[in-house]
Every structure is written in C-alpha cells, then in structure tokens.
mmCIF file of C-alpha atoms in Angstrom:
data_model
loop_
_atom_site.group_PDB
_atom_site.id
_atom_site.type_symbol
_atom_site.label_atom_id
_atom_site.label_comp_id
_atom_site.label_asym_id
_atom_site.label_seq_id
_atom_site.Cartn_x
_atom_site.Cartn_y
_atom_site.Cartn_z
ATOM 1 C CA UNK M 1 85.243 110.406 100.616
ATOM 2 C CA UNK M 2 84.466 110.499 103.885
ATOM 3 C CA UNK M 3 82.081 107.746 105.491
ATOM 4 C CA UNK M 4 79.332 109.626 105.970
ATOM 5 C CA UNK M 5 79.326 110.656 102.219
ATOM 6 C CA UNK M 6 80.173 106.600 101.242
ATOM 7 C CA UNK M 7 76.789 105.910 103.528
ATOM 8 C CA UNK M 8 74.753 108.195 100.677
ATOM 9 C CA UNK M 9 75.998 106.003 97.897
ATOM 10 C CA UNK M 10 73.756 102.892 96.713
ATOM 11 C CA UNK M 11 75.068 99.609 95.584
ATOM 12 C CA UNK M 12 73.425 96.221 94.775
ATOM 13 C CA UNK M 13 74.789 93.733 96.809
ATOM 14 C CA UNK M 14 75.078 90.192 94.938
ATOM 15 C CA UNK M 15 76.623 87.915 97.409
ATOM 16 C CA UNK M 16 75.867 86.643 100.413
ATOM 17 C CA UNK M 17 72.612 88.217 100.036
ATOM 18 C CA UNK M 18 70.832 90.165 97.037
ATOM 19 C CA UNK M 19 69.542 93.733 97.281
ATOM 20 C CA UNK M 20 69.916 97.527 97.340
ATOM 21 C CA UNK M 21 72.428 98.772 100.438
ATOM 22 C CA UNK M 22 73.988 101.870 101.264
ATOM 23 C CA UNK M 23 77.854 101.393 100.538
ATOM 24 C CA UNK M 24 78.589 102.440 104.056
ATOM 25 C CA UNK M 25 76.812 99.908 105.789
ATOM 26 C CA UNK M 26 78.438 97.389 103.665
ATOM 27 C CA UNK M 27 81.864 99.025 104.356
ATOM 28 C CA UNK M 28 81.450 98.951 108.274
ATOM 29 C CA UNK M 29 79.765 95.486 108.669
ATOM 30 C CA UNK M 30 83.002 93.812 106.574
ATOM 31 C CA UNK M 31 85.501 96.054 108.755
ATOM 32 C CA UNK M 32 83.932 94.888 111.557
ATOM 33 C CA UNK M 33 84.999 90.980 110.466
ATOM 34 C CA UNK M 34 88.124 89.714 111.854
ATOM 35 C CA UNK M 35 90.632 88.328 109.171
ATOM 36 C CA UNK M 36 90.900 84.507 109.259
ATOM 37 C CA UNK M 37 93.764 82.057 109.335
ATOM 38 C CA UNK M 38 95.134 81.157 105.709
ATOM 39 C CA UNK M 39 93.587 77.996 104.733
ATOM 40 C CA UNK M 40 91.434 77.771 107.905
ATOM 41 C CA UNK M 41 89.673 74.703 107.546
ATOM 42 C CA UNK M 42 86.132 76.050 107.312
ATOM 43 C CA UNK M 43 87.288 78.184 104.226
ATOM 44 C CA UNK M 44 88.818 75.192 102.352
ATOM 45 C CA UNK M 45 86.008 73.064 103.069
ATOM 46 C CA UNK M 46 83.748 75.778 101.629
ATOM 47 C CA UNK M 47 86.168 75.826 98.500
ATOM 48 C CA UNK M 48 85.778 72.211 98.083
ATOM 49 C CA UNK M 49 81.863 72.151 98.277
ATOM 50 C CA UNK M 50 82.025 75.346 96.182
ATOM 51 C CA UNK M 51 83.848 72.972 93.481
ATOM 52 C CA UNK M 52 81.470 70.166 93.815
ATOM 53 C CA UNK M 53 78.496 72.474 93.262
ATOM 54 C CA UNK M 54 79.759 74.433 90.343
ATOM 55 C CA UNK M 55 81.098 71.138 88.655
ATOM 56 C CA UNK M 56 77.158 69.795 88.969
ATOM 57 C CA UNK M 57 75.748 73.007 88.045
ATOM 58 C CA UNK M 58 78.117 74.234 85.128
ATOM 59 C CA UNK M 59 78.106 70.660 83.386
ATOM 60 C CA UNK M 60 78.549 70.718 79.899
ATOM 61 C CA UNK M 61 79.765 74.353 80.155
ATOM 62 C CA UNK M 62 83.876 74.018 79.615
ATOM 63 C CA UNK M 63 84.690 77.225 81.639
ATOM 64 C CA UNK M 64 82.796 76.473 84.430
ATOM 65 C CA UNK M 65 84.218 72.971 84.396
ATOM 66 C CA UNK M 66 87.665 74.187 84.267
ATOM 67 C CA UNK M 67 87.173 76.544 87.436
ATOM 68 C CA UNK M 68 85.173 73.909 89.612
ATOM 69 C CA UNK M 69 88.254 71.463 88.341
ATOM 70 C CA UNK M 70 90.998 74.309 89.664
ATOM 71 C CA UNK M 71 89.446 74.622 93.087
ATOM 72 C CA UNK M 72 89.017 70.710 93.465
ATOM 73 C CA UNK M 73 90.096 69.403 97.208
ATOM 74 C CA UNK M 74 93.348 68.005 95.835
ATOM 75 C CA UNK M 75 94.247 71.304 94.232
ATOM 76 C CA UNK M 76 93.542 73.640 97.233
ATOM 77 C CA UNK M 77 96.057 71.098 99.595
ATOM 78 C CA UNK M 78 98.633 71.810 97.092
ATOM 79 C CA UNK M 79 97.960 75.564 97.367
ATOM 80 C CA UNK M 80 98.042 75.290 101.028
ATOM 81 C CA UNK M 81 101.355 73.323 100.904
ATOM 82 C CA UNK M 82 102.688 75.556 98.862
ATOM 83 C CA UNK M 83 101.795 78.806 101.132
ATOM 84 C CA UNK M 84 103.175 76.837 104.266
ATOM 85 C CA UNK M 85 106.364 76.484 102.128
ATOM 86 C CA UNK M 86 106.992 80.257 102.143
ATOM 87 C CA UNK M 87 106.670 80.306 105.871
ATOM 88 C CA UNK M 88 109.954 79.659 108.074
ATOM 89 C CA UNK M 89 110.470 79.683 111.688
ATOM 90 C CA UNK M 90 111.335 83.350 111.235
ATOM 91 C CA UNK M 91 108.576 84.142 108.747
ATOM 92 C CA UNK M 92 104.818 84.035 108.995
ATOM 93 C CA UNK M 93 102.777 85.105 106.186
ATOM 94 C CA UNK M 94 99.159 86.396 107.399
ATOM 95 C CA UNK M 95 96.088 88.430 105.484
ATOM 96 C CA UNK M 96 96.685 91.619 104.353
ATOM 97 C CA UNK M 97 93.181 92.808 105.465
ATOM 98 C CA UNK M 98 90.756 93.878 102.567
ATOM 99 C CA UNK M 99 91.405 93.267 99.328
ATOM 100 C CA UNK M 100 89.184 95.103 96.636
ATOM 101 C CA UNK M 101 88.738 93.222 93.454
ATOM 102 C CA UNK M 102 87.813 94.855 90.201
ATOM 103 C CA UNK M 103 87.658 92.077 87.535
ATOM 104 C CA UNK M 104 87.138 92.674 83.755
ATOM 105 C CA UNK M 105 83.557 92.251 82.051
ATOM 106 C CA UNK M 106 84.543 89.759 79.115
ATOM 107 C CA UNK M 107 85.831 86.929 81.162
ATOM 108 C CA UNK M 108 83.017 85.638 83.059
ATOM 109 C CA UNK M 109 84.954 83.093 85.834
ATOM 110 C CA UNK M 110 88.274 85.459 86.254
ATOM 111 C CA UNK M 111 86.610 86.785 89.493
ATOM 112 C CA UNK M 112 86.569 83.826 91.392
ATOM 113 C CA UNK M 113 89.721 82.927 91.123
ATOM 114 C CA UNK M 114 91.408 85.973 92.070
ATOM 115 C CA UNK M 115 88.608 85.905 95.049
ATOM 116 C CA UNK M 116 88.883 82.694 95.978
ATOM 117 C CA UNK M 117 93.114 83.310 96.553
ATOM 118 C CA UNK M 118 92.126 86.405 98.956
ATOM 119 C CA UNK M 119 89.616 84.258 100.563
ATOM 120 C CA UNK M 120 92.056 81.232 101.421
ATOM 121 C CA UNK M 121 94.520 83.367 102.557
ATOM 122 C CA UNK M 122 92.288 84.884 105.201
ATOM 123 C CA UNK M 123 91.321 87.947 103.427
ATOM 124 C CA UNK M 124 88.070 90.230 103.645
ATOM 125 C CA UNK M 125 86.995 90.931 100.021
ATOM 126 C CA UNK M 126 85.030 93.283 97.802
ATOM 127 C CA UNK M 127 84.713 92.349 94.835
ATOM 128 C CA UNK M 128 83.186 94.730 91.838
ATOM 129 C CA UNK M 129 81.120 92.996 89.148
ATOM 130 C CA UNK M 130 79.759 94.195 85.926
ATOM 131 C CA UNK M 131 76.042 95.406 85.892
ATOM 132 C CA UNK M 132 75.885 93.126 82.381
ATOM 133 C CA UNK M 133 75.076 90.167 83.490
ATOM 134 C CA UNK M 134 75.649 86.741 81.683
ATOM 135 C CA UNK M 135 73.936 83.357 82.161
ATOM 136 C CA UNK M 136 77.638 82.059 83.466
ATOM 137 C CA UNK M 137 78.068 84.680 85.897
ATOM 138 C CA UNK M 138 74.465 84.115 87.197
ATOM 139 C CA UNK M 139 75.006 80.648 87.601
ATOM 140 C CA UNK M 140 78.499 80.759 89.769
ATOM 141 C CA UNK M 141 76.463 83.298 92.142
ATOM 142 C CA UNK M 142 73.772 81.231 92.438
ATOM 143 C CA UNK M 143 75.728 78.266 93.659
ATOM 144 C CA UNK M 144 77.995 80.606 95.466
ATOM 145 C CA UNK M 145 74.938 82.273 97.398
ATOM 146 C CA UNK M 146 73.730 79.451 98.301
ATOM 147 C CA UNK M 147 76.417 77.911 99.562
ATOM 148 C CA UNK M 148 77.343 80.918 101.642
ATOM 149 C CA UNK M 149 74.462 80.017 103.790
ATOM 150 C CA UNK M 150 76.031 76.788 105.379
ATOM 151 C CA UNK M 151 79.456 78.802 105.363
ATOM 152 C CA UNK M 152 78.499 82.042 107.161
ATOM 153 C CA UNK M 153 82.247 82.608 108.325
ATOM 154 C CA UNK M 154 83.222 83.085 104.960
ATOM 155 C CA UNK M 155 80.145 84.920 103.675
ATOM 156 C CA UNK M 156 80.883 87.375 106.280
ATOM 157 C CA UNK M 157 84.668 87.979 104.648
ATOM 158 C CA UNK M 158 82.880 88.451 101.207
ATOM 159 C CA UNK M 159 80.684 91.038 99.629
ATOM 160 C CA UNK M 160 79.830 90.855 95.821
ATOM 161 C CA UNK M 161 78.437 94.098 94.387
ATOM 162 C CA UNK M 162 77.725 95.816 91.222
ATOM 163 C CA UNK M 163 76.943 99.635 90.743
ATOM 164 C CA UNK M 164 77.328 101.846 87.540
ATOM 165 C CA UNK M 165 80.810 103.413 86.476
ATOM 166 C CA UNK M 166 80.790 105.771 89.603
ATOM 167 C CA UNK M 167 84.493 107.306 90.444
ATOM 168 C CA UNK M 168 82.894 108.115 94.234
ATOM 169 C CA UNK M 169 81.994 104.553 94.772
ATOM 170 C CA UNK M 170 85.174 103.198 93.556
ATOM 171 C CA UNK M 171 87.039 106.016 95.909
ATOM 172 C CA UNK M 172 84.939 105.100 98.898
ATOM 173 C CA UNK M 173 85.806 101.085 98.905
ATOM 174 C CA UNK M 174 89.583 101.696 97.793
ATOM 175 C CA UNK M 175 90.144 104.084 101.166
ATOM 176 C CA UNK M 176 88.941 100.962 102.641
ATOM 177 C CA UNK M 177 90.963 98.552 101.353
ATOM 178 C CA UNK M 178 94.456 97.040 101.791
ATOM 179 C CA UNK M 179 94.919 95.671 98.634
ATOM 180 C CA UNK M 180 93.371 96.911 95.390
ATOM 181 C CA UNK M 181 93.298 94.466 92.206
ATOM 182 C CA UNK M 182 92.167 95.759 88.806
ATOM 183 C CA UNK M 183 92.180 93.355 85.842
ATOM 184 C CA UNK M 184 91.247 95.056 82.719
ATOM 185 C CA UNK M 185 91.993 97.440 79.489
ATOM 186 C CA UNK M 186 94.987 99.842 80.072
ATOM 187 C CA UNK M 187 92.274 102.490 79.871
ATOM 188 C CA UNK M 188 90.099 101.709 82.834
ATOM 189 C CA UNK M 189 93.556 100.670 84.773
ATOM 190 C CA UNK M 190 94.908 104.521 84.285
ATOM 191 C CA UNK M 191 91.747 105.882 85.095
ATOM 192 C CA UNK M 192 90.994 103.483 88.490
ATOM 193 C CA UNK M 193 95.052 104.172 89.378
ATOM 194 C CA UNK M 194 93.895 107.991 89.918
ATOM 195 C CA UNK M 195 91.810 107.472 92.261
ATOM 196 C CA UNK M 196 93.767 107.018 96.001
ATOM 197 C CA UNK M 197 94.026 104.339 98.166
ATOM 198 C CA UNK M 198 95.390 104.483 101.677
ATOM 199 C CA UNK M 199 99.137 105.065 101.875
ATOM 200 C CA UNK M 200 99.889 101.490 103.582
ATOM 201 C CA UNK M 201 98.120 99.850 100.967
ATOM 202 C CA UNK M 202 99.310 98.155 97.644
ATOM 203 C CA UNK M 203 97.768 97.251 93.934
ATOM 204 C CA UNK M 204 98.204 94.580 91.648
ATOM 205 C CA UNK M 205 97.359 95.769 87.725
ATOM 206 C CA UNK M 206 96.688 93.421 85.003
ATOM 207 C CA UNK M 207 96.245 95.393 81.782
ATOM 208 C CA UNK M 208 95.822 94.519 78.485
ATOM 209 C CA UNK M 209 98.153 91.924 77.027
ATOM 210 C CA UNK M 210 98.850 90.071 73.570
ATOM 211 C CA UNK M 211 99.611 86.547 73.533
ATOM 212 C CA UNK M 212 100.926 83.941 70.729
ATOM 213 C CA UNK M 213 101.383 80.433 70.231
ATOM 214 C CA UNK M 214 104.766 78.529 68.915
ATOM 215 C CA UNK M 215 104.989 75.428 66.771
ATOM 216 C CA UNK M 216 107.672 73.304 65.867
ATOM 217 C CA UNK M 217 107.019 72.458 62.103
ATOM 218 C CA UNK M 218 108.878 69.610 61.881
ATOM 219 C CA UNK M 219 107.731 68.307 65.316
ATOM 220 C CA UNK M 220 104.125 68.914 63.751
ATOM 221 C CA UNK M 221 104.936 67.179 60.585
ATOM 222 C CA UNK M 222 105.804 63.732 62.549
ATOM 223 C CA UNK M 223 102.241 63.920 64.320
ATOM 224 C CA UNK M 224 99.434 61.190 63.351
ATOM 225 C CA UNK M 225 96.354 62.752 62.042
ATOM 226 C CA UNK M 226 94.546 61.720 65.060
ATOM 227 C CA UNK M 227 97.327 63.634 67.346
ATOM 228 C CA UNK M 228 97.144 66.810 64.949
ATOM 229 C CA UNK M 229 93.253 66.816 65.448
ATOM 230 C CA UNK M 230 93.725 66.816 69.424
ATOM 231 C CA UNK M 231 96.610 69.586 68.709
ATOM 232 C CA UNK M 232 93.601 71.525 67.010
ATOM 233 C CA UNK M 233 91.127 70.802 69.769
ATOM 234 C CA UNK M 234 93.522 72.104 72.549
ATOM 235 C CA UNK M 235 94.365 75.048 70.412
ATOM 236 C CA UNK M 236 90.331 76.000 70.305
ATOM 237 C CA UNK M 237 90.251 75.437 74.330
ATOM 238 C CA UNK M 238 92.676 78.468 73.679
ATOM 239 C CA UNK M 239 91.723 80.625 71.612
ATOM 240 C CA UNK M 240 87.655 80.065 71.633
ATOM 241 C CA UNK M 241 86.553 79.628 75.238
ATOM 242 C CA UNK M 242 86.118 83.561 75.790
ATOM 243 C CA UNK M 243 85.839 84.414 71.985
ATOM 244 C CA UNK M 244 89.452 84.993 71.610
ATOM 245 C CA UNK M 245 89.404 87.950 73.877
ATOM 246 C CA UNK M 246 91.145 86.376 77.220
ATOM 247 C CA UNK M 247 94.521 87.907 77.536
ATOM 248 C CA UNK M 248 96.052 84.220 77.307
ATOM 249 C CA UNK M 249 94.357 83.660 73.941
ATOM 250 C CA UNK M 250 96.903 83.338 70.791
ATOM 251 C CA UNK M 251 96.305 86.176 68.311
ATOM 252 C CA UNK M 252 99.660 84.862 66.247
ATOM 253 C CA UNK M 253 100.714 81.653 65.385
ATOM 254 C CA UNK M 254 104.561 81.258 64.580
ATOM 255 C CA UNK M 255 105.869 78.090 62.838
ATOM 256 C CA UNK M 256 109.372 77.733 63.884
ATOM 257 C CA UNK M 257 111.810 76.129 61.438
ATOM 258 C CA UNK M 258 112.455 75.195 57.742
ATOM 259 C CA UNK M 259 110.333 77.538 56.053
ATOM 260 C CA UNK M 260 109.781 75.246 52.980
ATOM 261 C CA UNK M 261 107.457 73.208 55.320
ATOM 262 C CA UNK M 262 105.333 76.081 57.213
ATOM 263 C CA UNK M 263 102.404 76.257 54.187
ATOM 264 C CA UNK M 264 101.502 73.038 54.105
ATOM 265 C CA UNK M 265 101.525 72.685 58.030
ATOM 266 C CA UNK M 266 99.849 76.267 58.318
ATOM 267 C CA UNK M 267 97.123 75.031 56.141
ATOM 268 C CA UNK M 268 96.777 71.638 57.337
ATOM 269 C CA UNK M 269 96.581 73.194 61.103
ATOM 270 C CA UNK M 270 93.704 75.727 60.318
ATOM 271 C CA UNK M 271 91.527 73.048 58.313
ATOM 272 C CA UNK M 272 91.730 71.214 61.475
ATOM 273 C CA UNK M 273 90.917 73.890 64.034
ATOM 274 C CA UNK M 274 87.753 74.747 61.463
ATOM 275 C CA UNK M 275 87.044 71.126 61.860
ATOM 276 C CA UNK M 276 87.350 71.569 65.543
ATOM 277 C CA UNK M 277 84.730 74.619 65.175
ATOM 278 C CA UNK M 278 82.111 72.656 63.137
ATOM 279 C CA UNK M 279 82.025 69.682 65.702
ATOM 280 C CA UNK M 280 81.557 72.283 68.406
ATOM 281 C CA UNK M 281 79.202 74.045 66.921
ATOM 282 C CA UNK M 282 80.937 77.398 67.721
ATOM 283 C CA UNK M 283 79.606 80.583 65.768
ATOM 284 C CA UNK M 284 80.000 84.338 65.926
ATOM 285 C CA UNK M 285 77.274 86.503 65.151
ATOM 286 C CA UNK M 286 77.370 88.904 62.150
ATOM 287 C CA UNK M 287 78.446 92.018 64.339
ATOM 288 C CA UNK M 288 81.465 90.146 65.062
ATOM 289 C CA UNK M 289 81.987 88.958 61.465
ATOM 290 C CA UNK M 290 81.945 92.269 59.806
ATOM 291 C CA UNK M 291 84.276 93.654 62.559
ATOM 292 C CA UNK M 292 86.547 90.904 61.641
ATOM 293 C CA UNK M 293 86.516 91.648 58.180
ATOM 294 C CA UNK M 294 87.268 95.527 58.911
ATOM 295 C CA UNK M 295 90.244 94.566 61.109
ATOM 296 C CA UNK M 296 91.904 92.198 58.893
ATOM 297 C CA UNK M 297 91.417 95.121 55.824
ATOM 298 C CA UNK M 298 93.019 97.336 58.293
ATOM 299 C CA UNK M 299 95.804 94.951 59.157
ATOM 300 C CA UNK M 300 96.880 94.397 55.739
ATOM 301 C CA UNK M 301 96.923 98.539 55.475
ATOM 302 C CA UNK M 302 99.476 98.851 58.575
ATOM 303 C CA UNK M 303 101.193 94.971 58.798
ATOM 304 C CA UNK M 304 103.042 92.982 56.225
ATOM 305 C CA UNK M 305 99.895 90.540 55.235
ATOM 306 C CA UNK M 306 101.042 88.410 52.557
ATOM 307 C CA UNK M 307 97.313 86.343 52.199
ATOM 308 C CA UNK M 308 93.836 86.684 53.500
ATOM 309 C CA UNK M 309 92.093 82.986 54.055
ATOM 310 C CA UNK M 310 88.663 82.926 55.491
ATOM 311 C CA UNK M 311 87.671 79.516 56.829
ATOM 312 C CA UNK M 312 84.220 80.748 57.370
ATOM 313 C CA UNK M 313 83.062 83.488 59.943
ATOM 314 C CA UNK M 314 84.738 81.716 62.572
ATOM 315 C CA UNK M 315 88.228 81.502 61.222
ATOM 316 C CA UNK M 316 90.301 84.141 59.242
ATOM 317 C CA UNK M 317 94.106 83.365 58.695
ATOM 318 C CA UNK M 318 96.361 86.311 57.816
ATOM 319 C CA UNK M 319 99.757 85.057 56.998
ATOM 320 C CA UNK M 320 102.499 87.804 57.366
ATOM 321 C CA UNK M 321 106.119 88.109 56.742
ATOM 322 C CA UNK M 322 107.509 89.254 59.856
ATOM 323 C CA UNK M 323 106.392 89.834 63.519
ATOM 324 C CA UNK M 324 103.441 92.164 63.430
ATOM 325 C CA UNK M 325 102.957 94.943 65.458
ATOM 326 C CA UNK M 326 99.082 94.299 66.453
ATOM 327 C CA UNK M 327 98.955 94.487 70.066
ATOM 328 C CA UNK M 328 96.135 96.786 71.021
ATOM 329 C CA UNK M 329 92.661 96.609 70.426
ATOM 330 C CA UNK M 330 91.037 93.627 68.966
ATOM 331 C CA UNK M 331 88.142 91.942 67.251
ATOM 332 C CA UNK M 332 88.404 88.438 68.612
ATOM 333 C CA UNK M 333 86.462 85.885 67.073
ATOM 334 C CA UNK M 334 88.824 84.042 65.626
ATOM 335 C CA UNK M 335 91.084 85.850 64.044
ATOM 336 C CA UNK M 336 94.781 84.566 63.659
ATOM 337 C CA UNK M 337 97.959 86.080 62.180
ATOM 338 C CA UNK M 338 100.613 83.293 61.247
ATOM 339 C CA UNK M 339 104.298 83.550 60.210
ATOM 340 C CA UNK M 340 107.515 81.718 60.017
ATOM 341 C CA UNK M 341 110.863 81.798 62.255
ATOM 342 C CA UNK M 342 114.140 79.872 62.099
ATOM 343 C CA UNK M 343 114.374 79.394 65.677
ATOM 344 C CA UNK M 344 112.648 80.731 69.268
ATOM 345 C CA UNK M 345 115.334 82.791 69.838
ATOM 346 C CA UNK M 346 114.611 84.833 66.409
ATOM 347 C CA UNK M 347 111.494 86.162 68.621
ATOM 348 C CA UNK M 348 113.362 87.901 71.366
ATOM 349 C CA UNK M 349 113.650 91.156 69.730
ATOM 350 C CA UNK M 350 110.354 91.432 68.966
ATOM 351 C CA UNK M 351 109.103 90.929 72.378
ATOM 352 C CA UNK M 352 107.905 93.522 75.163
ATOM 353 C CA UNK M 353 106.194 94.013 78.214
ATOM 354 C CA UNK M 354 102.741 93.548 77.022
ATOM 355 C CA UNK M 355 103.282 90.247 75.472
ATOM 356 C CA UNK M 356 101.796 87.732 78.722
ATOM 357 C CA UNK M 357 101.446 84.253 77.210
ATOM 358 C CA UNK M 358 103.819 81.562 74.503
ATOM 359 C CA UNK M 359 101.464 78.500 73.641
ATOM 360 C CA UNK M 360 104.248 75.875 72.970
ATOM 361 C CA UNK M 361 104.317 72.155 71.026
ATOM 362 C CA UNK M 362 107.284 70.621 69.875
ATOM 363 C CA UNK M 363 110.336 71.983 72.256
ATOM 364 C CA UNK M 364 112.506 70.569 74.578
ATOM 365 C CA UNK M 365 112.630 71.837 78.129
ATOM 366 C CA UNK M 366 116.131 73.166 77.193
ATOM 367 C CA UNK M 367 115.098 75.480 74.263
ATOM 368 C CA UNK M 368 111.957 76.794 76.386
ATOM 369 C CA UNK M 369 114.201 77.913 79.370
ATOM 370 C CA UNK M 370 116.859 79.210 76.916
ATOM 371 C CA UNK M 371 114.227 80.949 75.090
ATOM 372 C CA UNK M 372 113.033 82.288 78.746
ATOM 373 C CA UNK M 373 116.264 83.256 79.645
ATOM 374 C CA UNK M 374 116.989 85.039 76.379
ATOM 375 C CA UNK M 375 114.335 87.235 77.438
ATOM 376 C CA UNK M 376 115.427 87.807 80.521
ATOM 377 C CA UNK M 377 112.099 89.877 81.643
ATOM 378 C CA UNK M 378 111.570 91.849 78.712
ATOM 379 C CA UNK M 379 108.207 90.268 78.176
ATOM 380 C CA UNK M 380 106.211 86.856 78.183
ATOM 381 C CA UNK M 381 105.462 85.926 81.713
ATOM 382 C CA UNK M 382 103.764 82.446 80.710
ATOM 383 C CA UNK M 383 105.447 79.545 78.652
ATOM 384 C CA UNK M 384 103.004 76.777 78.824
ATOM 385 C CA UNK M 385 101.547 73.971 76.709
ATOM 386 C CA UNK M 386 99.169 74.823 73.814
ATOM 387 C CA UNK M 387 95.715 73.597 75.426
ATOM 388 C CA UNK M 388 96.957 75.002 78.897
ATOM 389 C CA UNK M 389 96.831 78.962 78.133
ATOM 390 C CA UNK M 390 93.728 79.853 79.662
ATOM 391 C CA UNK M 391 94.361 77.588 82.947
ATOM 392 C CA UNK M 392 94.722 79.894 85.924
ATOM 393 C CA UNK M 393 97.531 79.940 88.088
ATOM 394 C CA UNK M 394 98.734 81.365 91.615
ATOM 395 C CA UNK M 395 101.822 83.191 89.531
ATOM 396 C CA UNK M 396 99.933 85.334 86.626
ATOM 397 C CA UNK M 397 101.464 87.997 84.983
ATOM 398 C CA UNK M 398 104.756 87.441 87.340
ATOM 399 C CA UNK M 399 102.653 88.226 90.576
ATOM 400 C CA UNK M 400 102.694 85.344 93.275
ATOM 401 C CA UNK M 401 99.074 86.043 94.209
ATOM 402 C CA UNK M 402 99.462 84.106 97.566
ATOM 403 C CA UNK M 403 101.819 86.017 98.613
ATOM 404 C CA UNK M 404 100.459 89.062 97.417
ATOM 405 C CA UNK M 405 97.715 88.984 99.312
ATOM 406 C CA UNK M 406 99.608 88.167 102.473
ATOM 407 C CA UNK M 407 102.192 90.364 104.414
ATOM 408 C CA UNK M 408 105.118 88.961 105.747
ATOM 409 C CA UNK M 409 105.827 89.059 109.629
ATOM 410 C CA UNK M 410 109.374 88.575 110.351
ATOM 411 C CA UNK M 411 109.874 86.998 113.760
ATOM 412 C CA UNK M 412 113.473 86.852 115.124
ATOM 413 C CA UNK M 413 113.536 83.947 117.597
ATOM 414 C CA UNK M 414 117.252 84.837 119.082
ATOM 415 C CA UNK M 415 117.524 85.351 122.586
ATOM 416 C CA UNK M 416 118.444 88.232 123.616
ATOM 417 C CA UNK M 417 122.047 88.799 125.367
ATOM 418 C CA UNK M 418 121.850 88.766 128.871
ATOM 419 C CA UNK M 419 122.419 91.837 131.096
#
C-alpha cells in the first residue's frame, strides 16, 4: 500500500493519546522519531515507574502483579547487564528501527512484555491491540498513558492502536516496519504472513503451542500435606490465570515413576487443586462448562481415555493410557489429561515442535538436562518449575528477544597495515 493510501485508513489511537487518527499520520510521525540508545536512562526510569504504578493499580490482580514484578528496577538492571554482556569491542547491538507487535486477544498482559523489550533496546514500536477491551487491558493503558506524559521520549517512540481486522491496514504498518512480531493462532499467523514486509525486515512468530506438567510420583508422596497444598496452588497459578488458554498452561499432567503409586497421587493432587479453586473463588461460565463436556466426550472417542473425573464445573480430569494427541483447539477452563510414564525419557518420542513448556516437580537438574539433550530440538523450549510456567522471559519459544529486537554491528578495531 502506498503512503497516500495508508493516510486514508483511520485507526483508534490508544497510547500515548486517544482518538481517531489517520494511519498515515501515525506512521509519518513515528518514522521521524530517532531510535534511542539501548537501555537509555530515561527509558529504564520510565519502566521502573510503570512497575510501581501498575503494582499499585493492579493490587489483587495476579496477572498485573506478576507483570509489575517482572519489570521492577532490579530486573531491568539484570536485563541491561545481560544486554551489555552480548556486546564486545568487536560487536555492538543497535535498535532495529520500528517493531510492529500483533499480540493475542486472550492474554491481556502479553503485549506489554513484548513492547517493553523492544522499547528498552531503543526501538520505535507499534502495537495493534484487540478492539475487544477488558478491564485489565484498560487499566494497563490508563496507567501507561498517564506515565508517558512524564516521559515524552518514550511516548514519541510508541503507538498503541486498535482497528478491526483489515488486511490493508496491517499491510501499511508492515511496510513501515523493520520487525514484525505475531502472537496468535496458526490461522492468524498464516494469514498475516501473506502480507509483505520490506526486504530487510525480519519476523518472529509465536503460534499455537501445547504445554504439560511432569511430576515425580515418589517425590510427591514424600511431601507433607502443607507442601502438597502449596504445589497445588502453584499449579493453579500456571493453569488458571488465563483460564488455561495461555500457551504455557499445562493441559497434560504426567506422573513419572512407579505406576502403582500414580492413581493415589493423581487423586490426591487434583483434590487439592479443587480446594485451591474453592479458596480462590474461581468459576467458569455455563458456556465454558458445556464446552468442556463436549470437548471431553470428543476426546473419549479420539484418544485413549480410561476415566472421566468431574470435580465441579471448574475441574475435569481425563486419565489416558498413553500420550494423547490432543494438540490444537482447546476449550480451557480446567480440563486436564493425566498419564503415567516410567521415566522422563519415555516422553521424548511423543514430543514435537508444537510443544512449548514442561512444568516440572521432583526431578534433579541432571535428569532435566538429560531430557533436554535427548529432545535435541524436536520440541519443548522451556523446562521450568511448577508455578513459573507463565513467568515471561527474554528467551521465549527459543527466541532471544533482546537479540531479535537488535541488529549486530561488527567493528573491526584492527589497524590497517601501513602503505
């Protein structure tokens, strides 16, 4: 799309200001703003203040509290130091230019993580947000808009906007971008990938993923009642924060070890998860409850289900006799498959590139490393303790975002030979 054509498209600007604007005007103004030095003082101070403001405004909302904690001052210093560690006398990291983020609609906070990493390393940014606003996204944008008034340098490098699904608008923004980041379902990514980028631009995609949890059954049996309750609460945090629709939320629970110990451990564990649900007041609506029943009945036809345990509308457990092929469309809301394996290595042959996170309990570092080496790239990008599956990291789905949002400039300091 040419720039005059882009100018005819109207979008809703959400941050730094609000209102209907012509897309061409947004792109022209953004292109005129220079990139910033990675981890410039004004940018890092802005992020620290954003963390404090969001912590106050989001008190009692676990997803926002986790986001505020992730971008606290000490954590940003660590990111800065890691970034500097990637440089040398011969290698300098510089911003790529303009980063276009297309986050999913089902995870309210994800756009902030992606946007912040791009901003911290000095880029200009465009974030396309869903027209379906939520209370949490509205709160984030409110805190952000107020704070950007005090940090105009960051505000000038930021454009968060909303528009209905429109290929021409996405095409105009894409042609003005140096990096495009797509988070979403496979169909969404396939559709957007057909839209051209400039020849020099790069693209990161984060498609549909499948995640699971693995627990050593003997280690679980050794836990006290209090420790088992804590493990169940951590599992709740992984699974239910985004109604089990987050890409890192487990759908399959694998008990590793003596098969005779699994039925008792499985029953005890999910009873404790049920207790956490009651304590937290988590509930699903009628539509989700019905969808879960339909999904479960379909699984009984297509997968080796050997049981059907309903612990209220919020928790359904389907024991299976072997690794189930249940990747793809999912209802969420607390539907889990469970199975037994003798060792972690027994899982290797079943893992593929769609598998993202393995949340673990009860294994040694050596066992986890051996498992990762046995996989050797066939799948699973994150092996993390139960309770941390949703913790965002600069390395996500195998991509180091600090490096993906920067270009590497080689500087040869060798003096030329005299003539």
